Coordinates of C-alpha atoms in Angstrom, one line a residue:
M209 CA 4.6 3.4 26.4
E210 CA 2.9 6.6 26.9
V211 CA 1.1 7.0 30.3
A212 CA -2.1 9.5 29.9
R213 CA -3.4 11.3 33.0
M214 CA -7.0 12.1 33.3
D215 CA -9.4 13.3 36.1
N216 CA -11.8 10.5 37.2
E217 CA -14.2 10.5 34.5
A218 CA -15.4 8.2 31.9
I219 CA -15.0 8.5 27.9
Q220 CA -16.4 6.3 25.0
I221 CA -13.9 3.9 23.9
T222 CA -13.9 5.0 20.2
S223 CA -13.2 8.9 21.4
L224 CA -10.3 7.6 23.6
I225 CA -8.8 5.6 20.7
G226 CA -9.2 8.5 18.6
K227 CA -7.8 11.0 20.8
W228 CA -4.7 9.0 21.7
G229 CA -3.9 8.2 18.1
L230 CA -4.5 4.7 18.4
A231 CA -6.4 4.3 15.1
P232 CA -6.4 7.1 12.4
S233 CA -10.2 7.9 12.6
N234 CA -13.2 7.2 14.6
G235 CA -14.6 5.0 12.0
E236 CA -11.6 3.0 12.1
A237 CA -11.8 2.8 15.8
R238 CA -15.3 1.3 15.4
R239 CA -14.1 -1.2 13.0
M240 CA -11.4 -2.6 15.7
V241 CA -14.1 -2.8 18.2
Y242 CA -16.3 -4.7 16.0
Q243 CA -13.4 -7.3 15.0
G244 CA -12.4 -7.5 18.7
A245 CA -9.1 -6.0 18.5
V246 CA -9.8 -3.7 21.3
R247 CA -9.2 -4.7 25.0
I248 CA -9.9 -2.8 28.4
N249 CA -7.8 -4.3 31.4
G250 CA -7.5 -7.6 29.5
V251 CA -11.4 -8.0 28.6
R252 CA -12.4 -7.8 25.0
V253 CA -14.9 -4.8 24.1
T254 CA -17.7 -5.8 21.7
D255 CA -19.8 -2.4 22.2
V256 CA -18.7 1.0 20.4
Q257 CA -20.6 2.8 23.0
E258 CA -18.9 1.3 25.9
M259 CA -17.5 4.0 28.5
V260 CA -14.2 3.4 29.7
P261 CA -13.4 4.6 33.3
M262 CA -10.5 7.0 33.5
V263 CA -8.9 5.6 36.6
S264 CA -5.2 5.2 37.2
G265 CA -3.8 1.8 36.1
T266 CA -6.7 1.2 33.5
V267 CA -4.9 -0.6 30.6
V268 CA -6.3 -0.1 26.8
K269 CA -4.9 -2.2 24.1
V270 CA -5.8 -2.0 20.6
G271 CA -4.1 -4.3 18.5
R272 CA -0.7 -4.4 19.5
R273 CA -0.6 -1.0 21.0
M274 CA -1.2 -0.5 24.5
E275 CA -1.8 2.6 26.6
V276 CA -2.2 2.7 30.4
I277 CA -4.4 5.4 32.0

């Protein structure tokens, strides 16, 4: 499992998924959000515009892949 470190900021969920390589494209990232395959700290994300707080311990799960900020 890869641990990513970023300053205390927020980033749009589809951008985060794309930057971390959890989806091959932003379009695929949007599709995964629409299908309910994305969770932040165990809570399903349903809005592609949702901002993810970049704080230590945040868990982002995309399908079977999981990343910890």
